[in-house]
mmCIF file of the C-alpha atoms, coordinates in Angstrom:
data_MODEL
# 
_entry.id   MODEL 
# 
loop_
_atom_site.group_PDB 
_atom_site.id 
_atom_site.type_symbol 
_atom_site.label_atom_id 
_atom_site.label_alt_id 
_atom_site.label_comp_id 
_atom_site.label_asym_id 
_atom_site.label_entity_id 
_atom_site.label_seq_id 
_atom_site.pdbx_PDB_ins_code 
_atom_site.Cartn_x 
_atom_site.Cartn_y 
_atom_site.Cartn_z 
_atom_site.occupancy 
_atom_site.B_iso_or_equiv 
_atom_site.pdbx_formal_charge 
_atom_site.auth_seq_id 
_atom_site.auth_comp_id 
_atom_site.auth_asym_id 
_atom_site.auth_atom_id 
_atom_site.pdbx_PDB_model_num 
ATOM 1   C CA . MET A 1 1   ? -17.065 162.041 -115.357 1.00 0.00 ? 1   MET A CA 1 
ATOM 2   C CA . THR A 1 2   ? -15.613 158.807 -114.919 1.00 0.00 ? 2   THR A CA 1 
ATOM 3   C CA . PRO A 1 3   ? -11.797 158.206 -115.922 1.00 0.00 ? 3   PRO A CA 1 
ATOM 4   C CA . PHE A 1 4   ? -12.901 156.380 -119.065 1.00 0.00 ? 4   PHE A CA 1 
ATOM 5   C CA . GLN A 1 5   ? -15.224 159.238 -120.092 1.00 0.00 ? 5   GLN A CA 1 
ATOM 6   C CA . ILE A 1 6   ? -12.482 161.966 -119.562 1.00 0.00 ? 6   ILE A CA 1 
ATOM 7   C CA . LEU A 1 7   ? -10.028 159.814 -121.372 1.00 0.00 ? 7   LEU A CA 1 
ATOM 8   C CA . ARG A 1 8   ? -12.401 159.864 -124.657 1.00 0.00 ? 8   ARG A CA 1 
ATOM 9   C CA . VAL A 1 9   ? -13.024 163.622 -124.560 1.00 0.00 ? 9   VAL A CA 1 
ATOM 10  C CA . ALA A 1 10  ? -9.666  164.676 -123.407 1.00 0.00 ? 10  ALA A CA 1 
ATOM 11  C CA . HIS A 1 11  ? -8.739  166.574 -126.357 1.00 0.00 ? 11  HIS A CA 1 
ATOM 12  C CA . LEU A 1 12  ? -11.875 168.849 -125.865 1.00 0.00 ? 12  LEU A CA 1 
ATOM 13  C CA . LEU A 1 13  ? -11.329 169.630 -122.221 1.00 0.00 ? 13  LEU A CA 1 
ATOM 14  C CA . PRO A 1 14  ? -8.514  172.439 -122.410 1.00 0.00 ? 14  PRO A CA 1 
ATOM 15  C CA . GLY A 1 15  ? -10.831 174.464 -124.858 1.00 0.00 ? 15  GLY A CA 1 
ATOM 16  C CA . ALA A 1 16  ? -13.920 173.907 -122.850 1.00 0.00 ? 16  ALA A CA 1 
ATOM 17  C CA . TRP A 1 17  ? -12.261 175.054 -119.802 1.00 0.00 ? 17  TRP A CA 1 
ATOM 18  C CA . ILE A 1 18  ? -10.637 178.307 -121.244 1.00 0.00 ? 18  ILE A CA 1 
ATOM 19  C CA . ILE A 1 19  ? -13.839 179.338 -122.796 1.00 0.00 ? 19  ILE A CA 1 
ATOM 20  C CA . SER A 1 20  ? -15.908 178.587 -119.556 1.00 0.00 ? 20  SER A CA 1 
ATOM 21  C CA . ARG A 1 21  ? -13.218 180.828 -117.655 1.00 0.00 ? 21  ARG A CA 1 
ATOM 22  C CA . ARG A 1 22  ? -13.789 183.711 -120.316 1.00 0.00 ? 22  ARG A CA 1 
ATOM 23  C CA . SER A 1 23  ? -17.696 183.405 -120.603 1.00 0.00 ? 23  SER A CA 1 
ATOM 24  C CA . SER A 1 24  ? -19.981 185.832 -118.479 1.00 0.00 ? 24  SER A CA 1 
ATOM 25  C CA . MET A 1 25  ? -22.704 184.242 -116.653 1.00 0.00 ? 25  MET A CA 1 
ATOM 26  C CA . ASP A 1 26  ? -25.098 186.711 -117.960 1.00 0.00 ? 26  ASP A CA 1 
ATOM 27  C CA . GLU A 1 27  ? -24.814 185.711 -121.662 1.00 0.00 ? 27  GLU A CA 1 
ATOM 28  C CA . TRP A 1 28  ? -26.858 182.620 -121.460 1.00 0.00 ? 28  TRP A CA 1 
ATOM 29  C CA . GLU A 1 29  ? -27.886 182.113 -124.861 1.00 0.00 ? 29  GLU A CA 1 
ATOM 30  C CA . LYS A 1 30  ? -24.463 182.711 -125.991 1.00 0.00 ? 30  LYS A CA 1 
ATOM 31  C CA . ASN A 1 31  ? -23.020 180.103 -123.680 1.00 0.00 ? 31  ASN A CA 1 
ATOM 32  C CA . TYR A 1 32  ? -25.419 177.626 -124.684 1.00 0.00 ? 32  TYR A CA 1 
ATOM 33  C CA . ARG A 1 33  ? -24.653 177.803 -128.344 1.00 0.00 ? 33  ARG A CA 1 
ATOM 34  C CA . VAL A 1 34  ? -20.970 176.992 -127.194 1.00 0.00 ? 34  VAL A CA 1 
ATOM 35  C CA . LEU A 1 35  ? -22.197 174.084 -125.093 1.00 0.00 ? 35  LEU A CA 1 
ATOM 36  C CA . GLN A 1 36  ? -24.048 173.084 -127.874 1.00 0.00 ? 36  GLN A CA 1 
ATOM 37  C CA . ARG A 1 37  ? -21.033 172.307 -129.863 1.00 0.00 ? 37  ARG A CA 1 
ATOM 38  C CA . TYR A 1 38  ? -19.081 170.948 -127.407 1.00 0.00 ? 38  TYR A CA 1 
ATOM 39  C CA . SER A 1 39  ? -22.029 168.429 -126.692 1.00 0.00 ? 39  SER A CA 1 
ATOM 40  C CA . ARG A 1 40  ? -22.087 167.408 -130.138 1.00 0.00 ? 40  ARG A CA 1 
ATOM 41  C CA . LYS A 1 41  ? -18.366 166.816 -130.584 1.00 0.00 ? 41  LYS A CA 1 
ATOM 42  C CA . ALA A 1 42  ? -18.249 165.121 -127.240 1.00 0.00 ? 42  ALA A CA 1 
ATOM 43  C CA . ILE A 1 43  ? -21.049 162.664 -128.361 1.00 0.00 ? 43  ILE A CA 1 
ATOM 44  C CA . LYS A 1 44  ? -19.071 162.028 -131.446 1.00 0.00 ? 44  LYS A CA 1 
ATOM 45  C CA . ALA A 1 45  ? -15.914 161.472 -129.490 1.00 0.00 ? 45  ALA A CA 1 
ATOM 46  C CA . PHE A 1 46  ? -17.638 158.813 -127.458 1.00 0.00 ? 46  PHE A CA 1 
ATOM 47  C CA . GLY A 1 47  ? -18.402 157.173 -130.582 1.00 0.00 ? 47  GLY A CA 1 
ATOM 48  C CA . PHE A 1 48  ? -22.056 157.487 -130.570 1.00 0.00 ? 48  PHE A CA 1 
ATOM 49  C CA . GLU A 1 49  ? -24.576 158.707 -133.509 1.00 0.00 ? 49  GLU A CA 1 
ATOM 50  C CA . LEU A 1 50  ? -27.334 161.205 -132.227 1.00 0.00 ? 50  LEU A CA 1 
ATOM 51  C CA . HIS A 1 51  ? -30.721 160.812 -133.757 1.00 0.00 ? 51  HIS A CA 1 
ATOM 52  C CA . VAL A 1 52  ? -33.313 163.299 -133.158 1.00 0.00 ? 52  VAL A CA 1 
ATOM 53  C CA . GLN A 1 53  ? -37.064 163.860 -133.626 1.00 0.00 ? 53  GLN A CA 1 
ATOM 54  C CA . GLY A 1 54  ? -39.634 166.539 -133.157 1.00 0.00 ? 54  GLY A CA 1 
ATOM 55  C CA . ALA A 1 55  ? -37.024 169.280 -132.420 1.00 0.00 ? 55  ALA A CA 1 
ATOM 56  C CA . GLU A 1 56  ? -38.041 171.374 -135.786 1.00 0.00 ? 56  GLU A CA 1 
ATOM 57  C CA . ASP A 1 57  ? -41.555 171.544 -134.285 1.00 0.00 ? 57  ASP A CA 1 
ATOM 58  C CA . LEU A 1 58  ? -40.665 173.120 -131.059 1.00 0.00 ? 58  LEU A CA 1 
ATOM 59  C CA . PRO A 1 59  ? -42.279 176.693 -130.538 1.00 0.00 ? 59  PRO A CA 1 
ATOM 60  C CA . THR A 1 60  ? -39.405 179.313 -131.045 1.00 0.00 ? 60  THR A CA 1 
ATOM 61  C CA . GLN A 1 61  ? -40.962 181.398 -128.317 1.00 0.00 ? 61  GLN A CA 1 
ATOM 62  C CA . GLY A 1 62  ? -41.071 180.256 -124.749 1.00 0.00 ? 62  GLY A CA 1 
ATOM 63  C CA . PRO A 1 63  ? -41.663 179.738 -122.049 1.00 0.00 ? 63  PRO A CA 1 
ATOM 64  C CA . LEU A 1 64  ? -41.345 175.906 -122.513 1.00 0.00 ? 64  LEU A CA 1 
ATOM 65  C CA . PHE A 1 65  ? -41.029 173.409 -119.613 1.00 0.00 ? 65  PHE A CA 1 
ATOM 66  C CA . PHE A 1 66  ? -39.158 170.353 -120.727 1.00 0.00 ? 66  PHE A CA 1 
ATOM 67  C CA . VAL A 1 67  ? -39.689 166.935 -118.762 1.00 0.00 ? 67  VAL A CA 1 
ATOM 68  C CA . SER A 1 68  ? -37.435 164.350 -119.491 1.00 0.00 ? 68  SER A CA 1 
ATOM 69  C CA . ASN A 1 69  ? -36.664 160.729 -118.382 1.00 0.00 ? 69  ASN A CA 1 
ATOM 70  C CA . HIS A 1 70  ? -33.552 160.253 -116.889 1.00 0.00 ? 70  HIS A CA 1 
ATOM 71  C CA . GLN A 1 71  ? -31.281 157.314 -117.967 1.00 0.00 ? 71  GLN A CA 1 
ATOM 72  C CA . GLY A 1 72  ? -27.550 158.515 -117.306 1.00 0.00 ? 72  GLY A CA 1 
ATOM 73  C CA . THR A 1 73  ? -25.092 160.809 -116.151 1.00 0.00 ? 73  THR A CA 1 
ATOM 74  C CA . LEU A 1 74  ? -24.487 162.577 -119.226 1.00 0.00 ? 74  LEU A CA 1 
ATOM 75  C CA . ASP A 1 75  ? -28.062 163.117 -120.374 1.00 0.00 ? 75  ASP A CA 1 
ATOM 76  C CA . PRO A 1 76  ? -27.748 166.818 -120.597 1.00 0.00 ? 76  PRO A CA 1 
ATOM 77  C CA . ALA A 1 77  ? -25.249 166.357 -123.478 1.00 0.00 ? 77  ALA A CA 1 
ATOM 78  C CA . PRO A 1 78  ? -27.777 164.683 -125.961 1.00 0.00 ? 78  PRO A CA 1 
ATOM 79  C CA . ILE A 1 79  ? -30.450 167.233 -124.904 1.00 0.00 ? 79  ILE A CA 1 
ATOM 80  C CA . VAL A 1 80  ? -28.322 170.359 -125.375 1.00 0.00 ? 80  VAL A CA 1 
ATOM 81  C CA . ALA A 1 81  ? -26.733 168.884 -128.468 1.00 0.00 ? 81  ALA A CA 1 
ATOM 82  C CA . SER A 1 82  ? -30.241 168.324 -130.019 1.00 0.00 ? 82  SER A CA 1 
ATOM 83  C CA . CYS A 1 83  ? -32.469 171.209 -128.600 1.00 0.00 ? 83  CYS A CA 1 
ATOM 84  C CA . PRO A 1 84  ? -32.517 174.180 -131.008 1.00 0.00 ? 84  PRO A CA 1 
ATOM 85  C CA . ILE A 1 85  ? -33.715 176.575 -128.239 1.00 0.00 ? 85  ILE A CA 1 
ATOM 86  C CA . PRO A 1 86  ? -31.561 177.621 -125.082 1.00 0.00 ? 86  PRO A CA 1 
ATOM 87  C CA . LEU A 1 87  ? -32.612 175.849 -122.068 1.00 0.00 ? 87  LEU A CA 1 
ATOM 88  C CA . ALA A 1 88  ? -31.466 175.495 -118.653 1.00 0.00 ? 88  ALA A CA 1 
ATOM 89  C CA . PHE A 1 89  ? -31.629 172.701 -116.060 1.00 0.00 ? 89  PHE A CA 1 
ATOM 90  C CA . ILE A 1 90  ? -33.207 172.434 -112.719 1.00 0.00 ? 90  ILE A CA 1 
ATOM 91  C CA . SER A 1 91  ? -30.484 170.272 -110.887 1.00 0.00 ? 91  SER A CA 1 
ATOM 92  C CA . LYS A 1 92  ? -29.518 169.115 -107.222 1.00 0.00 ? 92  LYS A CA 1 
ATOM 93  C CA . LYS A 1 93  ? -27.096 171.126 -105.420 1.00 0.00 ? 93  LYS A CA 1 
ATOM 94  C CA . GLU A 1 94  ? -24.291 168.434 -105.677 1.00 0.00 ? 94  GLU A CA 1 
ATOM 95  C CA . ASN A 1 95  ? -23.910 168.773 -109.436 1.00 0.00 ? 95  ASN A CA 1 
ATOM 96  C CA . GLU A 1 96  ? -22.905 172.383 -108.990 1.00 0.00 ? 96  GLU A CA 1 
ATOM 97  C CA . SER A 1 97  ? -19.357 171.320 -107.685 1.00 0.00 ? 97  SER A CA 1 
ATOM 98  C CA . ILE A 1 98  ? -18.510 168.844 -110.724 1.00 0.00 ? 98  ILE A CA 1 
ATOM 99  C CA . PRO A 1 99  ? -15.300 169.979 -112.170 1.00 0.00 ? 99  PRO A CA 1 
ATOM 100 C CA . LEU A 1 100 ? -16.030 171.970 -115.615 1.00 0.00 ? 100 LEU A CA 1 
ATOM 101 C CA . LEU A 1 101 ? -19.382 170.666 -116.168 1.00 0.00 ? 101 LEU A CA 1 
ATOM 102 C CA . GLY A 1 102 ? -20.928 172.429 -112.943 1.00 0.00 ? 102 GLY A CA 1 
ATOM 103 C CA . ARG A 1 103 ? -19.277 175.453 -114.320 1.00 0.00 ? 103 ARG A CA 1 
ATOM 104 C CA . TRP A 1 104 ? -20.909 175.092 -117.717 1.00 0.00 ? 104 TRP A CA 1 
ATOM 105 C CA . ALA A 1 105 ? -24.121 174.655 -116.169 1.00 0.00 ? 105 ALA A CA 1 
ATOM 106 C CA . GLN A 1 106 ? -24.071 177.653 -114.220 1.00 0.00 ? 106 GLN A CA 1 
ATOM 107 C CA . LEU A 1 107 ? -23.275 179.604 -117.589 1.00 0.00 ? 107 LEU A CA 1 
ATOM 108 C CA . ILE A 1 108 ? -26.708 178.345 -119.098 1.00 0.00 ? 108 ILE A CA 1 
ATOM 109 C CA . GLY A 1 109 ? -28.500 179.515 -116.009 1.00 0.00 ? 109 GLY A CA 1 
ATOM 110 C CA . THR A 1 110 ? -29.073 176.101 -114.386 1.00 0.00 ? 110 THR A CA 1 
ATOM 111 C CA . ILE A 1 111 ? -31.012 176.303 -110.994 1.00 0.00 ? 111 ILE A CA 1 
ATOM 112 C CA . HIS A 1 112 ? -29.019 174.219 -108.592 1.00 0.00 ? 112 HIS A CA 1 
ATOM 113 C CA . PHE A 1 113 ? -31.010 173.714 -105.170 1.00 0.00 ? 113 PHE A CA 1 
ATOM 114 C CA . ASP A 1 114 ? -30.845 171.659 -102.025 1.00 0.00 ? 114 ASP A CA 1 
ATOM 115 C CA . ARG A 1 115 ? -33.410 168.699 -102.605 1.00 0.00 ? 115 ARG A CA 1 
ATOM 116 C CA . GLU A 1 116 ? -33.163 167.800 -98.665  1.00 0.00 ? 116 GLU A CA 1 
ATOM 117 C CA . THR A 1 117 ? -34.427 171.002 -97.405  1.00 0.00 ? 117 THR A CA 1 
ATOM 118 C CA . ARG A 1 118 ? -37.594 173.051 -97.490  1.00 0.00 ? 118 ARG A CA 1 
ATOM 119 C CA . GLU A 1 119 ? -35.720 176.235 -98.113  1.00 0.00 ? 119 GLU A CA 1 
ATOM 120 C CA . GLY A 1 120 ? -34.139 174.807 -101.150 1.00 0.00 ? 120 GLY A CA 1 
ATOM 121 C CA . ASN A 1 121 ? -37.284 173.422 -102.560 1.00 0.00 ? 121 ASN A CA 1 
ATOM 122 C CA . VAL A 1 122 ? -38.807 176.910 -102.122 1.00 0.00 ? 122 VAL A CA 1 
ATOM 123 C CA . HIS A 1 123 ? -36.032 178.523 -103.709 1.00 0.00 ? 123 HIS A CA 1 
ATOM 124 C CA . MET A 1 124 ? -36.143 176.191 -106.770 1.00 0.00 ? 124 MET A CA 1 
ATOM 125 C CA . LEU A 1 125 ? -40.054 176.825 -107.164 1.00 0.00 ? 125 LEU A CA 1 
ATOM 126 C CA . ARG A 1 126 ? -39.750 180.818 -106.968 1.00 0.00 ? 126 ARG A CA 1 
ATOM 127 C CA . GLU A 1 127 ? -36.612 180.816 -108.979 1.00 0.00 ? 127 GLU A CA 1 
ATOM 128 C CA . SER A 1 128 ? -38.295 178.421 -111.726 1.00 0.00 ? 128 SER A CA 1 
ATOM 129 C CA . ALA A 1 129 ? -41.397 180.357 -112.015 1.00 0.00 ? 129 ALA A CA 1 
ATOM 130 C CA . ARG A 1 130 ? -39.718 183.534 -112.221 1.00 0.00 ? 130 ARG A CA 1 
ATOM 131 C CA . ARG A 1 131 ? -37.493 182.238 -115.299 1.00 0.00 ? 131 ARG A CA 1 
ATOM 132 C CA . LEU A 1 132 ? -40.650 180.935 -116.778 1.00 0.00 ? 132 LEU A CA 1 
ATOM 133 C CA . LYS A 1 133 ? -42.523 184.259 -116.488 1.00 0.00 ? 133 LYS A CA 1 
ATOM 134 C CA . GLN A 1 134 ? -39.563 186.032 -117.990 1.00 0.00 ? 134 GLN A CA 1 
ATOM 135 C CA . GLY A 1 135 ? -39.907 183.865 -121.487 1.00 0.00 ? 135 GLY A CA 1 
ATOM 136 C CA . LYS A 1 136 ? -36.868 181.454 -120.240 1.00 0.00 ? 136 LYS A CA 1 
ATOM 137 C CA . ASN A 1 137 ? -36.998 177.598 -120.844 1.00 0.00 ? 137 ASN A CA 1 
ATOM 138 C CA . LEU A 1 138 ? -36.257 175.173 -118.439 1.00 0.00 ? 138 LEU A CA 1 
ATOM 139 C CA . LEU A 1 139 ? -35.822 171.253 -117.887 1.00 0.00 ? 139 LEU A CA 1 
ATOM 140 C CA . ILE A 1 140 ? -36.299 168.752 -115.260 1.00 0.00 ? 140 ILE A CA 1 
ATOM 141 C CA . PHE A 1 141 ? -35.828 164.951 -114.783 1.00 0.00 ? 141 PHE A CA 1 
ATOM 142 C CA . PRO A 1 142 ? -38.855 164.130 -112.586 1.00 0.00 ? 142 PRO A CA 1 
ATOM 143 C CA . GLU A 1 143 ? -37.597 160.680 -112.019 1.00 0.00 ? 143 GLU A CA 1 
ATOM 144 C CA . GLY A 1 144 ? -34.978 162.514 -109.552 1.00 0.00 ? 144 GLY A CA 1 
ATOM 145 C CA . THR A 1 145 ? -32.384 159.818 -110.154 1.00 0.00 ? 145 THR A CA 1 
ATOM 146 C CA . ARG A 1 146 ? -31.122 157.691 -113.111 1.00 0.00 ? 146 ARG A CA 1 
ATOM 147 C CA . SER A 1 147 ? -32.841 154.714 -114.578 1.00 0.00 ? 147 SER A CA 1 
ATOM 148 C CA . LYS A 1 148 ? -29.741 153.109 -115.873 1.00 0.00 ? 148 LYS A CA 1 
ATOM 149 C CA . GLY A 1 149 ? -31.656 151.434 -118.372 1.00 0.00 ? 149 GLY A CA 1 
ATOM 150 C CA . ASP A 1 150 ? -35.070 151.537 -120.172 1.00 0.00 ? 150 ASP A CA 1 
ATOM 151 C CA . GLU A 1 151 ? -37.395 150.865 -117.303 1.00 0.00 ? 151 GLU A CA 1 
ATOM 152 C CA . MET A 1 152 ? -38.453 154.309 -115.840 1.00 0.00 ? 152 MET A CA 1 
ATOM 153 C CA . HIS A 1 153 ? -38.841 155.350 -112.516 1.00 0.00 ? 153 HIS A CA 1 
ATOM 154 C CA . ALA A 1 154 ? -42.080 157.023 -110.886 1.00 0.00 ? 154 ALA A CA 1 
ATOM 155 C CA . PHE A 1 155 ? -42.082 160.626 -111.314 1.00 0.00 ? 155 PHE A CA 1 
ATOM 156 C CA . LYS A 1 156 ? -41.845 162.487 -108.332 1.00 0.00 ? 156 LYS A CA 1 
ATOM 157 C CA . MET A 1 157 ? -44.956 164.713 -106.915 1.00 0.00 ? 157 MET A CA 1 
ATOM 158 C CA . GLY A 1 158 ? -44.542 168.363 -107.419 1.00 0.00 ? 158 GLY A CA 1 
ATOM 159 C CA . SER A 1 159 ? -41.988 167.947 -110.395 1.00 0.00 ? 159 SER A CA 1 
ATOM 160 C CA . LEU A 1 160 ? -44.415 169.878 -112.659 1.00 0.00 ? 160 LEU A CA 1 
ATOM 161 C CA . GLN A 1 161 ? -45.257 172.752 -109.964 1.00 0.00 ? 161 GLN A CA 1 
ATOM 162 C CA . PRO A 1 162 ? -42.880 175.516 -112.016 1.00 0.00 ? 162 PRO A CA 1 
ATOM 163 C CA . ALA A 1 163 ? -44.900 175.022 -114.971 1.00 0.00 ? 163 ALA A CA 1 
ATOM 164 C CA . TYR A 1 164 ? -48.115 175.659 -113.400 1.00 0.00 ? 164 TYR A CA 1 
ATOM 165 C CA . MET A 1 165 ? -46.764 178.598 -111.629 1.00 0.00 ? 165 MET A CA 1 
ATOM 166 C CA . GLY A 1 166 ? -44.985 180.079 -114.793 1.00 0.00 ? 166 GLY A CA 1 
ATOM 167 C CA . LYS A 1 167 ? -48.087 179.085 -116.979 1.00 0.00 ? 167 LYS A CA 1 
ATOM 168 C CA . ALA A 1 168 ? -45.221 177.529 -119.327 1.00 0.00 ? 168 ALA A CA 1 
ATOM 169 C CA . ALA A 1 169 ? -46.156 174.845 -122.105 1.00 0.00 ? 169 ALA A CA 1 
ATOM 170 C CA . ILE A 1 170 ? -44.761 171.401 -121.089 1.00 0.00 ? 170 ILE A CA 1 
ATOM 171 C CA . VAL A 1 171 ? -42.655 169.441 -123.739 1.00 0.00 ? 171 VAL A CA 1 
ATOM 172 C CA . PRO A 1 172 ? -42.379 165.804 -123.187 1.00 0.00 ? 172 PRO A CA 1 
ATOM 173 C CA . VAL A 1 173 ? -38.654 164.527 -123.865 1.00 0.00 ? 173 VAL A CA 1 
ATOM 174 C CA . THR A 1 174 ? -37.741 160.837 -124.289 1.00 0.00 ? 174 THR A CA 1 
ATOM 175 C CA . LEU A 1 175 ? -34.106 159.991 -124.158 1.00 0.00 ? 175 LEU A CA 1 
ATOM 176 C CA . LYS A 1 176 ? -33.552 156.335 -125.630 1.00 0.00 ? 176 LYS A CA 1 
ATOM 177 C CA . HIS A 1 177 ? -30.312 154.204 -124.993 1.00 0.00 ? 177 HIS A CA 1 
ATOM 178 C CA . CYS A 1 178 ? -28.415 157.524 -123.461 1.00 0.00 ? 178 CYS A CA 1 
ATOM 179 C CA . TYR A 1 179 ? -27.392 155.186 -120.366 1.00 0.00 ? 179 TYR A CA 1 
ATOM 180 C CA . ALA A 1 180 ? -24.992 153.807 -122.854 1.00 0.00 ? 180 ALA A CA 1 
ATOM 181 C CA . LEU A 1 181 ? -22.854 156.943 -122.807 1.00 0.00 ? 181 LEU A CA 1 
ATOM 182 C CA . ASP A 1 182 ? -21.750 155.914 -119.433 1.00 0.00 ? 182 ASP A CA 1 
ATOM 183 C CA . GLU A 1 183 ? -20.861 152.460 -120.192 1.00 0.00 ? 183 GLU A CA 1 
ATOM 184 C CA . LYS A 1 184 ? -17.129 151.525 -121.138 1.00 0.00 ? 184 LYS A CA 1 
ATOM 185 C CA . LYS A 1 185 ? -18.362 148.689 -123.555 1.00 0.00 ? 185 LYS A CA 1 
ATOM 186 C CA . SER A 1 186 ? -21.457 148.783 -125.022 1.00 0.00 ? 186 SER A CA 1 
ATOM 187 C CA . HIS A 1 187 ? -22.918 147.203 -128.296 1.00 0.00 ? 187 HIS A CA 1 
ATOM 188 C CA . ILE A 1 188 ? -25.201 150.290 -128.424 1.00 0.00 ? 188 ILE A CA 1 
ATOM 189 C CA . ARG A 1 189 ? -24.029 153.043 -131.113 1.00 0.00 ? 189 ARG A CA 1 
ATOM 190 C CA . SER A 1 190 ? -26.976 154.994 -131.587 1.00 0.00 ? 190 SER A CA 1 
ATOM 191 C CA . ILE A 1 191 ? -28.790 157.265 -129.096 1.00 0.00 ? 191 ILE A CA 1 
ATOM 192 C CA . SER A 1 192 ? -32.118 159.365 -129.506 1.00 0.00 ? 192 SER A CA 1 
ATOM 193 C CA . VAL A 1 193 ? -33.904 162.339 -128.295 1.00 0.00 ? 193 VAL A CA 1 
ATOM 194 C CA . ILE A 1 194 ? -37.563 162.733 -129.099 1.00 0.00 ? 194 ILE A CA 1 
ATOM 195 C CA . TYR A 1 195 ? -39.561 165.945 -128.462 1.00 0.00 ? 195 TYR A CA 1 
ATOM 196 C CA . GLY A 1 196 ? -43.160 165.507 -128.049 1.00 0.00 ? 196 GLY A CA 1 
ATOM 197 C CA . LYS A 1 197 ? -45.925 167.798 -128.816 1.00 0.00 ? 197 LYS A CA 1 
ATOM 198 C CA . PRO A 1 198 ? -46.136 170.642 -126.478 1.00 0.00 ? 198 PRO A CA 1 
ATOM 199 C CA . ILE A 1 199 ? -48.926 170.954 -123.951 1.00 0.00 ? 199 ILE A CA 1 
ATOM 200 C CA . PRO A 1 200 ? -50.034 174.484 -123.566 1.00 0.00 ? 200 PRO A CA 1 
ATOM 201 C CA . TYR A 1 201 ? -51.165 175.597 -120.297 1.00 0.00 ? 201 TYR A CA 1 
ATOM 202 C CA . GLU A 1 202 ? -54.590 176.349 -121.186 1.00 0.00 ? 202 GLU A CA 1 
ATOM 203 C CA . GLU A 1 203 ? -54.938 172.624 -121.774 1.00 0.00 ? 203 GLU A CA 1 
ATOM 204 C CA . TYR A 1 204 ? -53.489 171.200 -118.735 1.00 0.00 ? 204 TYR A CA 1 
ATOM 205 C CA . GLY A 1 205 ? -54.067 174.074 -116.066 1.00 0.00 ? 205 GLY A CA 1 
ATOM 206 C CA . LYS A 1 206 ? -57.132 172.608 -114.717 1.00 0.00 ? 206 LYS A CA 1 
ATOM 207 C CA . ILE A 1 207 ? -55.823 168.818 -114.587 1.00 0.00 ? 207 ILE A CA 1 
ATOM 208 C CA . LYS A 1 208 ? -54.267 167.674 -111.445 1.00 0.00 ? 208 LYS A CA 1 
ATOM 209 C CA . GLN A 1 209 ? -50.532 167.501 -111.380 1.00 0.00 ? 209 GLN A CA 1 
ATOM 210 C CA . GLU A 1 210 ? -50.809 163.649 -110.343 1.00 0.00 ? 210 GLU A CA 1 
ATOM 211 C CA . GLU A 1 211 ? -52.937 162.771 -113.620 1.00 0.00 ? 211 GLU A CA 1 
ATOM 212 C CA . LEU A 1 212 ? -50.621 164.941 -115.626 1.00 0.00 ? 212 LEU A CA 1 
ATOM 213 C CA . LEU A 1 213 ? -47.503 163.299 -114.369 1.00 0.00 ? 213 LEU A CA 1 
ATOM 214 C CA . THR A 1 214 ? -49.009 159.830 -115.188 1.00 0.00 ? 214 THR A CA 1 
ATOM 215 C CA . ARG A 1 215 ? -49.756 161.043 -118.474 1.00 0.00 ? 215 ARG A CA 1 
ATOM 216 C CA . LEU A 1 216 ? -46.126 162.349 -119.266 1.00 0.00 ? 216 LEU A CA 1 
ATOM 217 C CA . HIS A 1 217 ? -44.667 159.337 -117.517 1.00 0.00 ? 217 HIS A CA 1 
ATOM 218 C CA . ASP A 1 218 ? -46.515 156.893 -119.856 1.00 0.00 ? 218 ASP A CA 1 
ATOM 219 C CA . GLU A 1 219 ? -46.057 158.738 -123.071 1.00 0.00 ? 219 GLU A CA 1 
ATOM 220 C CA . ILE A 1 220 ? -42.330 159.001 -122.332 1.00 0.00 ? 220 ILE A CA 1 
ATOM 221 C CA . GLN A 1 221 ? -42.093 155.264 -121.483 1.00 0.00 ? 221 GLN A CA 1 
ATOM 222 C CA . ARG A 1 222 ? -44.029 154.210 -124.711 1.00 0.00 ? 222 ARG A CA 1 
ATOM 223 C CA . ASN A 1 223 ? -41.456 156.016 -126.910 1.00 0.00 ? 223 ASN A CA 1 
ATOM 224 C CA . VAL A 1 224 ? -38.261 154.398 -124.829 1.00 0.00 ? 224 VAL A CA 1 
ATOM 225 C CA . TYR A 1 225 ? -39.661 151.042 -126.004 1.00 0.00 ? 225 TYR A CA 1 
ATOM 226 C CA . ALA A 1 226 ? -40.981 151.936 -129.334 1.00 0.00 ? 226 ALA A CA 1 
ATOM 227 C CA . ARG A 1 227 ? -39.018 150.657 -132.260 1.00 0.00 ? 227 ARG A CA 1 
# 
């Protein structure tokens, strides 16, 4: 977090830190609910209004594999704030060492991995598939890096492999204007999260990943530009 961001949520940090120290790594769902409350408070403290579409139609039973565009550093906040069912993230290893945020990521079961090594990628795939087969929900940012705006980067090949391996339903997620959370001065005061219709494994299982990646990318990009 930048000094500006820390200043806006400074009143929330002591409580979040104390709870994070007292929380158990094994209580993912309980930790998620606590983080959800803090995420909503943080968004409000930043001065933004959060709009959510489609969350009420999400299945209550997993596994679900969420696929989201990546606009800014704090994208996990509106996702956790809006998603009614617990999920964990697939994230690069460097994020694990971020003070407080890295700890909370661990507490909700985030899978951190080294993207630069074969061993790291194999670990991610195996652990993701294992979690999904257990009925847990995961989210990935297949762009791999922030777009910092409305125009999305291409999705990386292999991003959907965990879903195929775990036979999880895929849920496209669209973030709109969430990059404004990173900006010191912005005329944008409203951010949005749109949850698309889940695609069951039975529907996409025989589709090539490249084709499905293009389909998901185009759907999310349309939602970003839609009014």
